[in-house]
mmCIF file of C-alpha atoms in Angstrom:
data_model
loop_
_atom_site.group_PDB
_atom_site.id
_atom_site.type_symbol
_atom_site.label_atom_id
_atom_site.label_comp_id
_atom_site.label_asym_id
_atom_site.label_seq_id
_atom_site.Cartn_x
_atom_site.Cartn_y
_atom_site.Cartn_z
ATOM 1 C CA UNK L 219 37.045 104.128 -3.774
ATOM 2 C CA UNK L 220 36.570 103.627 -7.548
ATOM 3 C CA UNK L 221 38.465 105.909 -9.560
ATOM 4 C CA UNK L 222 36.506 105.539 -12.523
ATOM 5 C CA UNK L 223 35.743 109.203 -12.499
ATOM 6 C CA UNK L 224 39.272 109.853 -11.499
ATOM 7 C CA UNK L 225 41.208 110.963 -14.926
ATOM 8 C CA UNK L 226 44.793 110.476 -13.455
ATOM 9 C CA UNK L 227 46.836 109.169 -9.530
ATOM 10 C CA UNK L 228 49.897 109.128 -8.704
ATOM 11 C CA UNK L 229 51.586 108.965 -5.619
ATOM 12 C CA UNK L 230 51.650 113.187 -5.420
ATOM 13 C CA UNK L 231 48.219 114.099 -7.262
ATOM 14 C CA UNK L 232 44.306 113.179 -8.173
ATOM 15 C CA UNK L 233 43.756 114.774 -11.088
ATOM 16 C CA UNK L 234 40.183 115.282 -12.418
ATOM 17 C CA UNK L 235 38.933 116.931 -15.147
ATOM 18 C CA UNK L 236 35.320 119.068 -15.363
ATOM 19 C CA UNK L 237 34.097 120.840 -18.251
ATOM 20 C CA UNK L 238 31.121 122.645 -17.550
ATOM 21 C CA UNK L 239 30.458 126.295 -17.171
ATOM 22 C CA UNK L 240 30.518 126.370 -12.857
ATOM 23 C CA UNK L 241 31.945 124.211 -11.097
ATOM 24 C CA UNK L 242 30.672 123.580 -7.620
ATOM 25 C CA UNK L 243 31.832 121.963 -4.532
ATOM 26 C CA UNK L 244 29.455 118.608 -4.997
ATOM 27 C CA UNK L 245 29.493 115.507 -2.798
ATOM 28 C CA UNK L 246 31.652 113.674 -4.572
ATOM 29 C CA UNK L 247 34.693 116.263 -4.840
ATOM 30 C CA UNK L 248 34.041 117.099 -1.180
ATOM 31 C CA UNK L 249 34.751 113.037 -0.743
ATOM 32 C CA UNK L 250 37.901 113.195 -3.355
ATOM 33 C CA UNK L 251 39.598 116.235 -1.491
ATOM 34 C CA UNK L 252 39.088 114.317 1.767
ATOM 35 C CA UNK L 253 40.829 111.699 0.482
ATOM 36 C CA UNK L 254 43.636 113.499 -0.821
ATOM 37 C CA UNK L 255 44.000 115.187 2.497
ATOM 38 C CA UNK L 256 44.066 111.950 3.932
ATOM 39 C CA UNK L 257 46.707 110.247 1.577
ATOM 40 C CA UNK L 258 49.091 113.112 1.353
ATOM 41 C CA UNK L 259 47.718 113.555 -2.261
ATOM 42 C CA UNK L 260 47.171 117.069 -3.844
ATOM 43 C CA UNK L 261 43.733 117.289 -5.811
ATOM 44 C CA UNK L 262 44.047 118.773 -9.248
ATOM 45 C CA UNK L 263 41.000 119.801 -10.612
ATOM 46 C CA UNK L 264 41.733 121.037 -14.209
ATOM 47 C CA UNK L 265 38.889 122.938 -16.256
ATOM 48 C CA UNK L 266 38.908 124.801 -19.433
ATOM 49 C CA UNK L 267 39.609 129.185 -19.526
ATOM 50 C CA UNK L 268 35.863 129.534 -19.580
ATOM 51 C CA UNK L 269 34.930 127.560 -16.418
ATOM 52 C CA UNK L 270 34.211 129.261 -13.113
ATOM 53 C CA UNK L 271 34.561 128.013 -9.493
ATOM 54 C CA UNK L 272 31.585 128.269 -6.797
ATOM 55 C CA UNK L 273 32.466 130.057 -4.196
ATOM 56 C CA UNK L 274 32.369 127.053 -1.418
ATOM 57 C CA UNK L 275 35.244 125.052 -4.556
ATOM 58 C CA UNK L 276 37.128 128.797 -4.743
ATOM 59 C CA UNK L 277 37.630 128.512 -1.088
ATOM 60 C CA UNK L 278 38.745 125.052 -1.001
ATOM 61 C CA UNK L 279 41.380 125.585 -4.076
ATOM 62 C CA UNK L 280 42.390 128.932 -2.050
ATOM 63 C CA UNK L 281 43.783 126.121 0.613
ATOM 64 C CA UNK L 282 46.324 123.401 0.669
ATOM 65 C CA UNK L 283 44.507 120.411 -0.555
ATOM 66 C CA UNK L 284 43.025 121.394 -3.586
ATOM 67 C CA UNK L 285 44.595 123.514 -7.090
ATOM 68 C CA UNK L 286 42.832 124.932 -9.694
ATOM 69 C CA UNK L 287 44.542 124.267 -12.985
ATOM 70 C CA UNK L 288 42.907 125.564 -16.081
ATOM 71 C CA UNK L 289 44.144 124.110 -19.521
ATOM 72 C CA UNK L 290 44.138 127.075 -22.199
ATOM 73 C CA UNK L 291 45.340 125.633 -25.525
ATOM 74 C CA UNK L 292 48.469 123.923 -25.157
ATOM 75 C CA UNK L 293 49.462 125.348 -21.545
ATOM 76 C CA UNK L 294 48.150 125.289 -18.110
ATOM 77 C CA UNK L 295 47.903 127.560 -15.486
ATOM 78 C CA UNK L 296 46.733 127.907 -11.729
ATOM 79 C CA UNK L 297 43.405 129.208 -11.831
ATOM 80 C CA UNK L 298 43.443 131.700 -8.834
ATOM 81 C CA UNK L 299 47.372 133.157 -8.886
ATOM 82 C CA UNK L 300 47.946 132.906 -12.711
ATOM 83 C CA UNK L 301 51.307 131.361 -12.202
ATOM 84 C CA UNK L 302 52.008 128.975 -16.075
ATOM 85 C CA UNK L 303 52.144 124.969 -14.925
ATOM 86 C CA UNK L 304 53.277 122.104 -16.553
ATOM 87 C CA UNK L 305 52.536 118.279 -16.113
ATOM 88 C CA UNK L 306 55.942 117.020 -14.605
ATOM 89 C CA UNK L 307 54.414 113.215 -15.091
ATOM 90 C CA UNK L 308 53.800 112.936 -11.773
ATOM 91 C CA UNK L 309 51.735 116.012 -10.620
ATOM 92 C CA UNK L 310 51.221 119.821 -12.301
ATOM 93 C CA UNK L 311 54.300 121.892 -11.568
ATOM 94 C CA UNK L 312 55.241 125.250 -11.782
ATOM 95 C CA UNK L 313 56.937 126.260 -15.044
ATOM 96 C CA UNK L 314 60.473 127.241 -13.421
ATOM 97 C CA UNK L 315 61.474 129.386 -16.833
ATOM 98 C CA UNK L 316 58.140 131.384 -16.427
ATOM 99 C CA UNK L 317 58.536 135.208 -15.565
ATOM 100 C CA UNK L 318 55.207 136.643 -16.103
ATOM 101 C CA UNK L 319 51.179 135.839 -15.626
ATOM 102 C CA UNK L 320 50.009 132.873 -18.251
ATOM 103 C CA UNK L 321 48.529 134.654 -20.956
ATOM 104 C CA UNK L 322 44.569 133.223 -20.361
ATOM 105 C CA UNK L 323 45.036 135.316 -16.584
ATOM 106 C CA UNK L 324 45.128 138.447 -18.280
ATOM 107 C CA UNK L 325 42.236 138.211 -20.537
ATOM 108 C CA UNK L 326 39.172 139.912 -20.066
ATOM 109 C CA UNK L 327 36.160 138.729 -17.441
ATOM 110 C CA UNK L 328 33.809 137.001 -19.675
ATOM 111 C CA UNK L 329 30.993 138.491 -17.026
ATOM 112 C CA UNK L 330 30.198 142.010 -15.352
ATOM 113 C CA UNK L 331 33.052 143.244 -12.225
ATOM 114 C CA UNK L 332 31.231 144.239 -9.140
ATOM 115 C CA UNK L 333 32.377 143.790 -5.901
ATOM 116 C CA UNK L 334 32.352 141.215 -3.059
ATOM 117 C CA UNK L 335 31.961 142.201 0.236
ATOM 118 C CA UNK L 336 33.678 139.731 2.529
ATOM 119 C CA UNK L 337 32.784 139.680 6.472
ATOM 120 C CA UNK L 338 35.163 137.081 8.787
ATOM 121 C CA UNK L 339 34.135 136.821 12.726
ATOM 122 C CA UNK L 340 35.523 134.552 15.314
ATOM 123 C CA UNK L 341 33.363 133.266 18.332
ATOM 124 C CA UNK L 342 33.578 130.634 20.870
ATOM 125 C CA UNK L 343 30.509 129.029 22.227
ATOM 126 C CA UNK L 344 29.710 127.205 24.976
ATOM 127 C CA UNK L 345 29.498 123.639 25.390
ATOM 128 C CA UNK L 346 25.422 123.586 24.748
ATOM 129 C CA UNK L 347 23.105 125.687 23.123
ATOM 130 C CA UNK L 348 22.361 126.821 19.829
ATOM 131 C CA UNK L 349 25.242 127.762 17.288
ATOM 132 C CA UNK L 350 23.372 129.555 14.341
ATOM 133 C CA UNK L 351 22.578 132.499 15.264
ATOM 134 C CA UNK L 352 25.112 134.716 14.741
ATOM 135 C CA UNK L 353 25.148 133.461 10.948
ATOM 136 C CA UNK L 354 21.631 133.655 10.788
ATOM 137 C CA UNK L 355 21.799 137.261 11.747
ATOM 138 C CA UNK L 356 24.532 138.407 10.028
ATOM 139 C CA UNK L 357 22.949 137.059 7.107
ATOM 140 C CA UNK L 358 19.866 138.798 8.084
ATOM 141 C CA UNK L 359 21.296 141.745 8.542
ATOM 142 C CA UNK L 360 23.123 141.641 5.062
ATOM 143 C CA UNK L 361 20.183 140.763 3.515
ATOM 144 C CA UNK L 362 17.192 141.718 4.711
ATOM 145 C CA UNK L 363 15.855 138.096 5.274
ATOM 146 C CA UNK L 364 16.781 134.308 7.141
ATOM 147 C CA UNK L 365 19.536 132.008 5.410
ATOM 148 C CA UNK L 366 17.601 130.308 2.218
ATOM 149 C CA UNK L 367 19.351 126.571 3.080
ATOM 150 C CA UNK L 368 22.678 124.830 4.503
ATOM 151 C CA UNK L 369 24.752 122.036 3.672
ATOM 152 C CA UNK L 370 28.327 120.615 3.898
ATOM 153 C CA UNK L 371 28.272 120.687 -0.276
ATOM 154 C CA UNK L 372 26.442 121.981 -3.414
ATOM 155 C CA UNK L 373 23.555 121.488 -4.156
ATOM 156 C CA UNK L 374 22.759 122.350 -0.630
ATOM 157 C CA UNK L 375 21.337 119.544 0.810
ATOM 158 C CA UNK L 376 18.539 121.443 3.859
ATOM 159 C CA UNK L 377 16.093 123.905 3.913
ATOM 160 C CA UNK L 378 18.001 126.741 6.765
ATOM 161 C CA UNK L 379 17.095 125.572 10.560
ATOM 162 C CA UNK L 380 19.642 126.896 13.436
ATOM 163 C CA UNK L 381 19.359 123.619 15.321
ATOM 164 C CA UNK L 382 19.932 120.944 12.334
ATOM 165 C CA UNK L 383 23.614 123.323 11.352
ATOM 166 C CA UNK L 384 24.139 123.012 15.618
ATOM 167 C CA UNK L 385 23.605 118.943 15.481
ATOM 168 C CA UNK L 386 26.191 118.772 12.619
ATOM 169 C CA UNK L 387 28.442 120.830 13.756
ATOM 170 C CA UNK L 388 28.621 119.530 17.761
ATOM 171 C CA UNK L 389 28.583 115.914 16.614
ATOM 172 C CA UNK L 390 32.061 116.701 14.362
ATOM 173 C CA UNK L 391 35.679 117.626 15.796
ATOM 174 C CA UNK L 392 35.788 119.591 12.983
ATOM 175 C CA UNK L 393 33.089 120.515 10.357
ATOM 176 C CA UNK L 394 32.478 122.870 7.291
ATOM 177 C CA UNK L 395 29.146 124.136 6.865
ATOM 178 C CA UNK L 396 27.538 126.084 3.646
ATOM 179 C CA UNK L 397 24.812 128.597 4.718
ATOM 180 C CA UNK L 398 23.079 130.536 1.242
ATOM 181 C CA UNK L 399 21.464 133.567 1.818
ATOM 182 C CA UNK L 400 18.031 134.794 0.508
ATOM 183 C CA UNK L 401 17.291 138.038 -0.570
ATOM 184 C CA UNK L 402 17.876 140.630 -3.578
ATOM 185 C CA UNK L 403 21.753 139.714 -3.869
ATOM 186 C CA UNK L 404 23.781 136.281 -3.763
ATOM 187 C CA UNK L 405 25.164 135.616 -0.173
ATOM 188 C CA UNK L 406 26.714 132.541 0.968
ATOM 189 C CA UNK L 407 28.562 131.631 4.386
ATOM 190 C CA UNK L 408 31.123 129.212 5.037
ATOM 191 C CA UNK L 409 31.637 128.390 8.512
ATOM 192 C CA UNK L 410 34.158 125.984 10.183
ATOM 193 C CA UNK L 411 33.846 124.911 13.915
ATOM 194 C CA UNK L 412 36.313 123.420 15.758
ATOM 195 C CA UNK L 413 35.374 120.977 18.875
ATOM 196 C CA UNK L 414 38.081 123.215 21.554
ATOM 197 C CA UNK L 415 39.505 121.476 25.010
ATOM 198 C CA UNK L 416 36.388 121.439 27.274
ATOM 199 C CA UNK L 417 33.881 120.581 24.695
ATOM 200 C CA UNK L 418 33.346 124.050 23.485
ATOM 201 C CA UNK L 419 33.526 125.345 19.846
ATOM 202 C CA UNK L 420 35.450 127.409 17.739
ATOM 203 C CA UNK L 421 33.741 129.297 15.099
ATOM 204 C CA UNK L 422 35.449 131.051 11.817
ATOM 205 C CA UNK L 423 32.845 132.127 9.531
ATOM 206 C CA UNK L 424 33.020 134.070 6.358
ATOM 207 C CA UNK L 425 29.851 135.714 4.898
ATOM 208 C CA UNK L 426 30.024 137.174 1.330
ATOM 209 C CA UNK L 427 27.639 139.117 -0.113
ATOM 210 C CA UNK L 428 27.850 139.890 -4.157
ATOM 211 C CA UNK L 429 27.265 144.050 -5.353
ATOM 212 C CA UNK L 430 26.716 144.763 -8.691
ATOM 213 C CA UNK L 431 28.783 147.816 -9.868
ATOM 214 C CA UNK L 432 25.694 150.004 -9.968
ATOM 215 C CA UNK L 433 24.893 148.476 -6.639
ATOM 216 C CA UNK L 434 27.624 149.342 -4.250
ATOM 217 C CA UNK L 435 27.845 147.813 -0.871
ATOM 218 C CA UNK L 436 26.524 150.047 2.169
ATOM 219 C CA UNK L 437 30.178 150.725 3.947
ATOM 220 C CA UNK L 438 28.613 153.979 5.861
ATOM 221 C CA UNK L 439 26.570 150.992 7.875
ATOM 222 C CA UNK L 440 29.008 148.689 9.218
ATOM 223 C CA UNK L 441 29.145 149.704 12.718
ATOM 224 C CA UNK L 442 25.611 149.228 13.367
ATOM 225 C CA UNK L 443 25.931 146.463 11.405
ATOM 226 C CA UNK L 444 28.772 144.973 13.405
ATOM 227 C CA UNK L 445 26.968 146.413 17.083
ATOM 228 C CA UNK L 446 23.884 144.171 15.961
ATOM 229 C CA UNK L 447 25.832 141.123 15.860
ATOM 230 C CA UNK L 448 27.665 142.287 18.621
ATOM 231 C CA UNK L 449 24.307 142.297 20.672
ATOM 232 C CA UNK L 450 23.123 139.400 20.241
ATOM 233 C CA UNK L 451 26.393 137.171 21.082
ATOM 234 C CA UNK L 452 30.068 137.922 22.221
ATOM 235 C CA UNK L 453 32.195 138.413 19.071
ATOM 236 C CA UNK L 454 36.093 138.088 19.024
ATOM 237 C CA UNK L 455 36.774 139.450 16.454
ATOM 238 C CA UNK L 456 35.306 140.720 12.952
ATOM 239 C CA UNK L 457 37.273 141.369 9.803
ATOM 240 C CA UNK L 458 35.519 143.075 6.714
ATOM 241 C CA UNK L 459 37.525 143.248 3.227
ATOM 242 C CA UNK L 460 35.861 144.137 -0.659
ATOM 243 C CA UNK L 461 37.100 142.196 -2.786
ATOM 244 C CA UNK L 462 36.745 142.914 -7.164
ATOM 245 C CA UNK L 463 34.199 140.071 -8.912
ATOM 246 C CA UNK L 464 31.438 138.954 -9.781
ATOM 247 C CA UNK L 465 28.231 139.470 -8.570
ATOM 248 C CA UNK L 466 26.970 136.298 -8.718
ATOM 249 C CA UNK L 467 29.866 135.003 -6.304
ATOM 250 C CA UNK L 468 31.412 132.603 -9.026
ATOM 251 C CA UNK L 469 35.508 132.735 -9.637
ATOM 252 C CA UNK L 470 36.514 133.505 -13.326
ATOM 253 C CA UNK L 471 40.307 132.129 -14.080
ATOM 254 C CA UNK L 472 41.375 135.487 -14.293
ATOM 255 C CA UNK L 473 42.898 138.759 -12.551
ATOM 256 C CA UNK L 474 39.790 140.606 -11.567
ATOM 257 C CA UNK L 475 41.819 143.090 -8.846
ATOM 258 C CA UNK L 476 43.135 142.556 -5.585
ATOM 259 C CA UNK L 477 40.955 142.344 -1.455
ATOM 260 C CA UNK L 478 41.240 145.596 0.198
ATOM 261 C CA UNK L 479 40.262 145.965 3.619
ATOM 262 C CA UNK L 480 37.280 147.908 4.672
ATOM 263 C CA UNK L 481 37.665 147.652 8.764
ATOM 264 C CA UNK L 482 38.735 145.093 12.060
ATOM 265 C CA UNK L 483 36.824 145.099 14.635
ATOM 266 C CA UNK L 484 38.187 143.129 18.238
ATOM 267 C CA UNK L 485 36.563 142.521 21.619
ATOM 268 C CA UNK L 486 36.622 144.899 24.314
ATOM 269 C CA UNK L 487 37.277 148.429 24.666
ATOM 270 C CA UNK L 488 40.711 149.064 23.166
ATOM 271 C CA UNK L 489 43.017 152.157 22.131
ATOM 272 C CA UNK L 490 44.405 151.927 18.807
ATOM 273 C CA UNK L 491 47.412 153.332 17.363
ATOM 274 C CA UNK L 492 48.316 156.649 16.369
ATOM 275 C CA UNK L 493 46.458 157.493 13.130
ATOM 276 C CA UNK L 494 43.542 154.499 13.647
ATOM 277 C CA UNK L 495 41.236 155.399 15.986
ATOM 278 C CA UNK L 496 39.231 152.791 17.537
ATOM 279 C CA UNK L 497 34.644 153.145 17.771
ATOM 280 C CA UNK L 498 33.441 151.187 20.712
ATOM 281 C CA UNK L 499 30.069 149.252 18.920
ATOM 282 C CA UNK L 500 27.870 147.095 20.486
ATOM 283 C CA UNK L 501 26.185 146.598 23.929
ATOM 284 C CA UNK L 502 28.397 147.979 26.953
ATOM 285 C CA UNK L 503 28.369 144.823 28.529
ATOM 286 C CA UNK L 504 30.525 142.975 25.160
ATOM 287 C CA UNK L 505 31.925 145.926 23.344
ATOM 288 C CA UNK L 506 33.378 145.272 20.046
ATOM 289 C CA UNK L 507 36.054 148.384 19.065
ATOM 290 C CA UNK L 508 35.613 148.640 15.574
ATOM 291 C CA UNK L 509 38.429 150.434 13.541
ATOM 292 C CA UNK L 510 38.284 151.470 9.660
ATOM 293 C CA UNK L 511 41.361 150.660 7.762
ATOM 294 C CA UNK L 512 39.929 151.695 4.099
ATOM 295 C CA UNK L 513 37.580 152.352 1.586
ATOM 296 C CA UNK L 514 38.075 148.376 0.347
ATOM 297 C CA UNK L 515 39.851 149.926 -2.785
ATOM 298 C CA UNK L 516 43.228 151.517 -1.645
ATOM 299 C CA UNK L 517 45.808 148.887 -1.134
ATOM 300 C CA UNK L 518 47.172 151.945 1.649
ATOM 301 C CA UNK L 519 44.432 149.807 3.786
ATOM 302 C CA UNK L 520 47.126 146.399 3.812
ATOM 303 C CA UNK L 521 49.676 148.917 5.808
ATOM 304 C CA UNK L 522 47.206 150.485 8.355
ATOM 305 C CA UNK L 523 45.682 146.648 8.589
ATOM 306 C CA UNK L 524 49.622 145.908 9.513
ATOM 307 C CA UNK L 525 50.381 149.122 12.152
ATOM 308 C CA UNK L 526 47.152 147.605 14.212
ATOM 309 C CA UNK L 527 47.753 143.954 14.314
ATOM 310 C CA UNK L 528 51.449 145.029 15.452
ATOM 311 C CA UNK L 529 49.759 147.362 18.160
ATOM 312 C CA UNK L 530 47.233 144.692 19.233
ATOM 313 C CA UNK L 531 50.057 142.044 19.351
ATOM 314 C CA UNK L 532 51.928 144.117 21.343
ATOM 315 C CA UNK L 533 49.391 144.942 23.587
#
């Protein structure tokens, strides 16, 4: 691969720089963070304090392979934890000294807080068949109309059909599909399948769905929300968390508030512990039990999210 568009390798980090007011997940990063994966390399993508991340790069930087450094005057910091860096000559280090957020963290959002309503299910499918329905419908159901296009970077490269995401995803061991939502509010999906022993495949999706602060998100409808999906496909499990930000989906470099979660739901019909009662949702044949764990503000949520994964793991 050229590096001509790389601004610094070594033997620990690619480093490359991009000024420009969002920064998306395009072809050629998705190639670069391969890459680094596959060399043992770390990608550093450094931008300036008022650059944002797409959501598909946030998720990426959120993982591993990839670190969001952000240059504010003379200093650096990581983009999505705040934590100062420095450039050791090899790679961006933490600064060891450093006993508080870098300064550019705590500054204001340049943009409008809402909130971002984050949905996670886990399904296995079969070895044939279609795969994109339960995105489809989720999405659907979120937004009162079919996903708007799909692709494995930005600028999505397909209009949305459920049988072209199904042909990339079966023909992969692994894969990592972008599905955008239509409708009155941004909504994007990221889903990741897994080819599983048999020829099966694993699906982790995450929908998000962007709410104004004068817009917020319809909690009182999750169960029939979560039934619906239920009903149309066996779900595993389904994980729903609100998260502070921006409407519009993007990542500012700075402390916007902290994920609370909302509920977990898990197949089959199962008692919960004391103080979390479980709602059976969802057709009788493939009940989901859905329990609430918050209002997706309290933090409180994080220790009755705790007292039922102990329960369930014990069970």
């Amino acid at each position: 691969m050229s590096t001509s568009t790389v601004d610094a390798l070594t033997d620990q980090a690619m480093v490359v720089l991009q000024d420009r007011p969002v920064v998306p997940l395009s072809a050629w990063l998705a190639k670069v963070v391969g890459e680094c994966a596959g060399s043992g390399r770390t990608l550093q993508l450094v931008t300036p304090l008022n650059s944002r991340l797409s959501l598909p790069l946030r998720t990426a930087a959120a993982g591993a392979d990839v670190q969001w450094v952000v240059r504010n005057g003379d200093g650096y910091y990581e983009g999505l934890t705040g934590r100062p860096l420095k450039w050791s000559g090899a790679t961006f280090v933490p600064v060891p000294e450093a006993r508080d957020y870098a300064p550019g963290f705590t500054t204001r959002p340049t943009g409008p807080i809402g909130s971002q309503l984050t949905l996670v299910y886990r399904i296995r499918h079969g070895t044939r068949g279609d795969i994109g329905g339960p995105v489809e419908r989720l999405l659907q159901l979120l937004t009162g109309k079919p996903p708007a296009g799909l692709g494995p970077t930005e600028p999505l490269e397909h209009p949305w059909r459920s049988d072209r995401l199904t042909e990339y995803a079966r023909g992969r061991s692994t894969a990592r599909l972008i599905v955008a939502g239509d409708g009155p509010r941004p909504a994007q999906a990221i889903g990741d399948y897994t080819t599983i022993e048999g020829g099966g495949l694993a699906e982790v999706t995450t929908v998000t769905v962007g709410y104004a602060a004068e817009d917020p998100p319809p909690l009182r409808h999750l169960p029939s929300l979560v039934g619906a999906l239920a009903a149309d496909q066996p779900v595993a499990s389904l994980f729903v968390q609100l998260t502070p930000g921006r409407a519009d989906l993007t990542t500012e470099p700075r402390w916007t508030g902290a994920p609370a979660p909302v509920a977990l739901a898990v197949a089959g019909t199962v008692p919960g512990p004391n103080g979390i009662p479980g709602q059976q949702v969802g057709p009788p044949r493939t009940p989901l039990t859905l329990f609430p764990l918050g209002d997706g503000r309290s933090p409180d949520g994080w220790q009755r999210h705790s007292l039922l994964m102990q329960h369930l793991q014990s069970g």
